[in-house]
Coordinates of C-alpha atoms in Angstrom, one line a residue:
X6 CA -58.1 -7.4 -77.0
X7 CA -60.0 -10.3 -74.7
X8 CA -57.5 -13.4 -75.5
X9 CA -54.7 -10.8 -74.6
X10 CA -56.7 -10.1 -71.6
X11 CA -57.1 -13.4 -70.5
X12 CA -53.5 -14.5 -71.2
X13 CA -52.4 -11.6 -68.8
X14 CA -54.2 -12.4 -66.2
X15 CA -53.5 -16.2 -66.7
X16 CA -49.7 -15.7 -67.1
X17 CA -50.0 -13.7 -63.6
X18 CA -52.0 -16.5 -61.7
X19 CA -49.4 -19.3 -62.9
X20 CA -46.2 -16.4 -62.1
X21 CA -47.1 -14.7 -59.1
X22 CA -49.4 -17.2 -57.0
X23 CA -48.6 -20.6 -58.5
X24 CA -45.0 -20.0 -58.6
X25 CA -44.9 -21.0 -62.1
X26 CA -41.5 -20.5 -64.1
X27 CA -41.9 -18.2 -67.0
X28 CA -40.8 -21.2 -69.3
X29 CA -43.7 -23.2 -67.9
X30 CA -46.5 -20.7 -68.8
X31 CA -45.2 -19.9 -71.9
X32 CA -45.4 -23.8 -72.5
X33 CA -49.1 -23.7 -71.7
X34 CA -50.0 -20.4 -73.2
X35 CA -48.1 -21.8 -76.4
X36 CA -46.2 -18.2 -76.4
X37 CA -42.8 -17.6 -76.2
X38 CA -40.7 -16.9 -73.4
X39 CA -39.9 -13.2 -73.8
X40 CA -44.1 -13.1 -75.1
X41 CA -45.1 -14.5 -71.1
X42 CA -42.1 -11.4 -69.7
X43 CA -43.6 -8.6 -71.5
X44 CA -47.5 -10.4 -70.4
X45 CA -46.0 -10.0 -66.5
X46 CA -44.6 -6.4 -67.5
X47 CA -48.0 -5.1 -69.4
X48 CA -49.7 -6.1 -66.4
X49 CA -47.6 -4.4 -63.6
X50 CA -47.9 -1.5 -65.5
X51 CA -51.7 -1.0 -65.8
X52 CA -52.5 -2.5 -62.4
X53 CA -53.8 -5.9 -63.1
X54 CA -50.9 -7.0 -60.4
X55 CA -49.8 -4.8 -57.2
X56 CA -46.7 -5.5 -55.8
X57 CA -46.3 -4.3 -52.0
X58 CA -43.2 -5.1 -50.0
X59 CA -43.2 -5.5 -46.5
X60 CA -42.0 -2.8 -44.1
X61 CA -38.6 -2.5 -43.2
X62 CA -37.0 -3.5 -40.0
X63 CA -37.0 0.3 -39.0
X64 CA -40.7 -0.1 -39.0
X65 CA -40.3 -2.1 -36.0
X66 CA -37.3 -1.0 -34.3
X67 CA -37.1 0.1 -30.7
X68 CA -37.4 3.7 -32.3
X69 CA -40.4 3.4 -34.2
X70 CA -41.7 1.1 -31.1
X71 CA -41.1 4.1 -28.8
X72 CA -43.0 6.2 -30.9
X73 CA -46.1 3.8 -31.4
X74 CA -46.5 3.1 -28.2
X75 CA -46.4 7.0 -27.1
X76 CA -48.9 8.1 -29.9
X77 CA -50.9 5.1 -30.6
X78 CA -49.5 5.0 -34.0
X79 CA -48.5 3.0 -37.3
X80 CA -45.1 4.2 -37.9
X81 CA -43.4 3.4 -41.0
X82 CA -39.7 4.0 -40.9
X83 CA -36.8 4.5 -42.8
X84 CA -33.6 3.8 -42.3
X85 CA -31.4 7.3 -43.2
X86 CA -28.8 8.3 -40.8
X87 CA -27.7 11.7 -39.1
X88 CA -25.1 12.1 -42.1
X89 CA -27.7 11.7 -45.2
X90 CA -27.8 14.5 -46.8
X91 CA -31.2 16.2 -47.5
X92 CA -31.8 15.4 -50.8
X93 CA -31.4 11.6 -50.0
X94 CA -33.8 11.8 -46.7
X95 CA -36.8 13.0 -48.9
X96 CA -36.0 10.6 -51.3
X97 CA -36.1 7.6 -48.8
X98 CA -39.3 9.1 -47.1
X99 CA -41.0 9.8 -50.4
X100 CA -40.5 6.3 -51.3
X101 CA -42.3 5.0 -48.5
X102 CA -44.5 7.5 -47.8
X103 CA -45.5 6.6 -51.8
X104 CA -45.5 2.8 -50.6
X105 CA -47.9 3.5 -47.4
X106 CA -50.2 5.3 -49.9
X107 CA -50.4 2.7 -52.6
X108 CA -50.7 -0.4 -50.1
X109 CA -54.0 2.2 -47.8
X110 CA -56.4 3.1 -50.9
X111 CA -58.5 0.6 -52.9
X112 CA -61.2 1.2 -55.4
X113 CA -64.1 3.8 -54.7
X114 CA -61.9 5.3 -52.0
X115 CA -62.2 9.5 -51.5
X116 CA -58.4 10.0 -51.0
X117 CA -57.9 13.4 -49.2
X118 CA -54.6 15.4 -50.4
X119 CA -53.0 18.6 -48.6
X120 CA -50.7 19.9 -50.5
X121 CA -46.8 21.2 -50.1
X122 CA -43.7 20.3 -50.1
X123 CA -43.7 16.9 -48.7
X124 CA -46.8 15.8 -51.5
X125 CA -44.3 17.4 -54.0
X126 CA -41.4 15.5 -53.3
X127 CA -43.9 12.2 -52.9
X128 CA -45.5 11.9 -56.3
X129 CA -42.6 11.4 -58.2
X130 CA -42.5 8.1 -56.6
X131 CA -45.6 7.2 -56.9
X132 CA -46.4 4.2 -59.6
X133 CA -49.1 3.8 -61.0
X134 CA -52.2 2.2 -59.5
X135 CA -55.3 2.4 -61.0
X136 CA -58.6 2.3 -59.2
X137 CA -61.9 2.0 -60.0
X138 CA -64.3 4.8 -58.9
X139 CA -61.5 6.4 -56.5
X140 CA -61.8 10.1 -55.9
X141 CA -58.9 13.0 -55.4
X142 CA -59.9 15.5 -52.9
X143 CA -58.4 18.5 -52.0
X144 CA -58.3 19.0 -48.1
X145 CA -56.9 22.8 -47.9
X146 CA -57.6 26.2 -50.3
X147 CA -54.0 26.6 -51.7
X148 CA -54.4 30.2 -53.4
X149 CA -53.0 33.7 -51.9
X150 CA -52.3 37.0 -53.2
X151 CA -49.3 36.2 -54.9
X152 CA -50.2 33.2 -56.7
X153 CA -54.0 33.3 -58.0
X154 CA -53.7 30.3 -59.6
X155 CA -52.2 27.8 -57.0
X156 CA -50.2 25.6 -59.9
X157 CA -48.4 23.7 -57.4
X158 CA -51.4 22.4 -55.9
X159 CA -53.0 21.2 -59.3
X160 CA -49.5 19.5 -60.6
X161 CA -50.0 17.5 -57.5
X162 CA -53.6 16.6 -58.1
X163 CA -52.9 15.3 -61.2
X164 CA -50.3 13.4 -60.8
X165 CA -52.4 11.7 -58.1
X166 CA -55.3 11.2 -60.7
X167 CA -53.0 9.8 -62.7
X168 CA -51.8 7.5 -60.6
X169 CA -55.1 6.5 -59.3
X170 CA -57.2 6.8 -62.7
X171 CA -58.8 8.7 -59.9
X172 CA -61.4 12.0 -59.9
X173 CA -60.2 15.1 -59.1
X174 CA -62.5 17.4 -56.5
X175 CA -60.7 20.8 -56.2
X176 CA -61.3 23.3 -53.3
X177 CA -60.8 27.0 -55.1
X178 CA -60.3 28.6 -52.0
X179 CA -57.5 30.8 -50.2
X180 CA -55.3 28.8 -47.8
X181 CA -55.8 31.4 -45.4
X182 CA -58.3 34.2 -45.8
X183 CA -58.5 38.0 -45.2
X184 CA -60.8 38.1 -42.9
X185 CA -62.4 35.5 -41.1
X186 CA -66.1 36.9 -42.2
X187 CA -65.0 36.2 -45.4
X188 CA -64.5 32.3 -44.1
X189 CA -67.7 31.9 -42.4
X190 CA -69.6 33.5 -45.7
X191 CA -67.8 31.6 -48.3
X192 CA -68.7 28.3 -45.8
X193 CA -72.5 28.9 -46.5
X194 CA -72.1 28.8 -50.4
X195 CA -73.4 25.9 -52.5
X196 CA -70.4 25.0 -54.3
X197 CA -67.9 25.0 -51.6
X198 CA -70.7 22.7 -49.2
X199 CA -70.7 19.9 -51.7
X200 CA -66.3 19.8 -51.5
X201 CA -66.8 20.1 -48.2
X202 CA -69.0 17.2 -48.3
X203 CA -66.3 15.0 -49.9
X204 CA -64.1 16.0 -47.5
X205 CA -66.1 14.4 -44.6
X206 CA -66.6 11.3 -47.2
X207 CA -62.6 11.2 -47.4
X208 CA -61.4 7.4 -46.5
X209 CA -57.3 8.0 -46.7
X210 CA -55.7 10.9 -46.5
X211 CA -52.3 11.9 -47.2
X212 CA -50.7 15.3 -45.9
X213 CA -47.1 17.0 -45.0
X214 CA -46.6 18.4 -41.4
X215 CA -45.7 22.4 -41.8
X216 CA -42.9 24.0 -40.0
X217 CA -42.2 27.6 -39.1
X218 CA -38.7 28.2 -39.9
X219 CA -37.9 24.0 -40.9
X220 CA -34.3 23.5 -42.2
X221 CA -35.9 22.4 -45.3
X222 CA -39.2 25.5 -45.7
X223 CA -42.3 25.1 -46.0
X224 CA -43.6 26.1 -48.7
X225 CA -47.1 28.0 -46.7
X226 CA -44.5 30.1 -44.7
X227 CA -42.1 30.7 -48.0
X228 CA -44.3 31.3 -50.9
X229 CA -45.9 34.1 -49.6
X230 CA -49.3 32.9 -47.8
X231 CA -49.0 35.2 -44.9
X232 CA -47.3 38.0 -43.8
X233 CA -44.7 39.4 -41.7
X234 CA -47.4 40.8 -39.1
X235 CA -49.5 37.3 -39.2
X236 CA -46.2 35.5 -38.7
X237 CA -45.0 37.9 -35.5
X238 CA -49.3 37.1 -34.7
X239 CA -48.8 32.9 -34.6
X240 CA -45.5 33.4 -32.9
X241 CA -46.6 35.0 -30.4
X242 CA -50.0 32.3 -29.8
X243 CA -47.0 29.7 -29.9
X244 CA -47.5 28.0 -33.3
X245 CA -44.8 25.6 -34.2
X246 CA -46.5 24.8 -37.4
X247 CA -49.6 23.2 -39.3
X248 CA -51.2 20.2 -40.7
X249 CA -54.0 21.4 -43.7
X250 CA -52.8 25.0 -43.2
X251 CA -54.6 24.5 -39.6
X252 CA -51.8 25.8 -37.3
X253 CA -50.8 24.1 -33.9
X254 CA -49.2 24.1 -31.1
X255 CA -46.7 21.4 -29.8
X256 CA -49.0 20.6 -26.9
X257 CA -51.9 19.7 -29.6
X258 CA -54.1 22.6 -28.6
X259 CA -55.4 24.8 -32.2
X260 CA -58.9 26.4 -31.4
X261 CA -58.2 29.1 -29.6
X262 CA -55.2 30.3 -32.2
X263 CA -56.5 33.7 -34.3
X264 CA -55.4 32.8 -37.0
X265 CA -56.9 29.5 -36.8
X266 CA -60.4 31.2 -37.7
X267 CA -58.7 32.2 -41.4
X268 CA -57.5 28.8 -42.6
X269 CA -59.3 26.8 -45.0
X270 CA -58.1 23.2 -44.3
X271 CA -59.5 20.3 -42.2
X272 CA -58.9 21.3 -38.9
X273 CA -57.5 18.5 -36.6
X274 CA -61.6 17.6 -35.1
X275 CA -62.3 16.6 -39.0
X276 CA -59.2 15.0 -39.9
X277 CA -60.2 12.4 -36.7
X278 CA -62.9 11.3 -38.6
X279 CA -61.3 10.0 -41.5
X280 CA -60.0 6.3 -41.2
X281 CA -56.6 6.2 -42.6
X282 CA -54.6 9.5 -42.0
X283 CA -50.8 9.2 -43.4
X284 CA -48.3 11.9 -41.9
X285 CA -44.9 12.3 -43.4
X286 CA -42.3 13.9 -41.6
X287 CA -38.7 13.8 -43.6
X288 CA -36.9 16.5 -41.5
X289 CA -36.0 16.6 -37.8
X290 CA -36.2 19.9 -37.6
X291 CA -39.9 19.4 -37.6
X292 CA -40.0 17.7 -34.3
X293 CA -41.7 20.4 -32.9
X294 CA -45.0 20.6 -34.8
X295 CA -44.7 16.6 -35.8
X296 CA -45.2 16.6 -31.7
X297 CA -48.2 18.8 -32.0
X298 CA -50.0 17.0 -34.7
X299 CA -49.7 13.8 -32.4
X300 CA -50.9 15.4 -30.1
X301 CA -53.6 16.5 -32.1
X302 CA -54.3 12.7 -32.8
X303 CA -54.0 14.0 -36.8
X304 CA -52.6 11.1 -38.0
X305 CA -52.7 7.1 -37.9
X306 CA -49.6 6.2 -40.0
X307 CA -46.7 7.8 -39.2
X308 CA -44.0 7.8 -41.8
X309 CA -40.9 9.4 -41.3
X310 CA -36.5 8.8 -41.1
X311 CA -34.9 7.6 -38.2
X312 CA -33.5 11.0 -37.4
X313 CA -36.4 12.8 -36.9
X314 CA -38.1 10.5 -35.4
X315 CA -35.5 10.3 -32.7
X316 CA -35.4 14.1 -32.5
X317 CA -39.4 13.7 -31.7
X318 CA -38.6 11.3 -29.1
X319 CA -35.2 13.4 -27.5
X320 CA -37.8 16.6 -27.8
X321 CA -40.3 14.5 -25.3
X322 CA -37.5 13.0 -22.6
X323 CA -35.8 16.7 -22.3
X324 CA -38.3 19.5 -22.4
X325 CA -41.4 17.9 -21.3
X326 CA -40.7 16.1 -18.3

């Protein structure tokens, strides 16, 4: 095994760093060309070699530069076009988000995850990238009285754990408590305080942007987490969407929204303490809530498509000036 590992490492250095051909490497290692090819393939599959691709032209396009200048964020833009199907849009943005996450994490990192439709679309595009001593931390509760097992949350966490060979720290509380007093009591429990202490150590976070009435329904608004009375109250409060199930207005305000006293996710104040915060949007109908999330400074790296970015800029040009 040690000899094979040494051969694999030398083959990788010669091929990827020294730009040697497979034939030259095969002669040096006294192996066949096909054996060298298998060594290189195994190195990629096990994470010895991590291949990254530079961001496409879209990330330096005029639209991306405008968004970046307005909100002081790094923009990773997928070129999709207005005529693209919902499936195509989500696929291209999800691929770019998966690559952005892989390129952002390193050994020893605490990786924060907020569940949702967007994350469910991203995880199938994550290639294995084993890390040493990494930890996946759930950033917001995921249960409700319709679904106490939160299988959708577990599936996302497990997929990320397998991708990065990382430990999982779950946050076994409701997405929204029925009563603010219950949340306050739970926040005093030592088991909850332990998870929250790990949340404060997160190095890289990834999350979608939830939106009320989005073309692609946000899971938090379509799967029994909120009742009609809750939604009516949210609309009265001017809520357009959420980040980590903490509700936001278009102007980025959130502290005086009554339902946030029952929300279990990290607040924008807490998110801002995380060095790298990857917000992912693949739906132009989420432009209002994306604007709120950007104004709340929850994002350092925005991954979206060109049409969504254009809808965001149109929103600012046409309604806010």
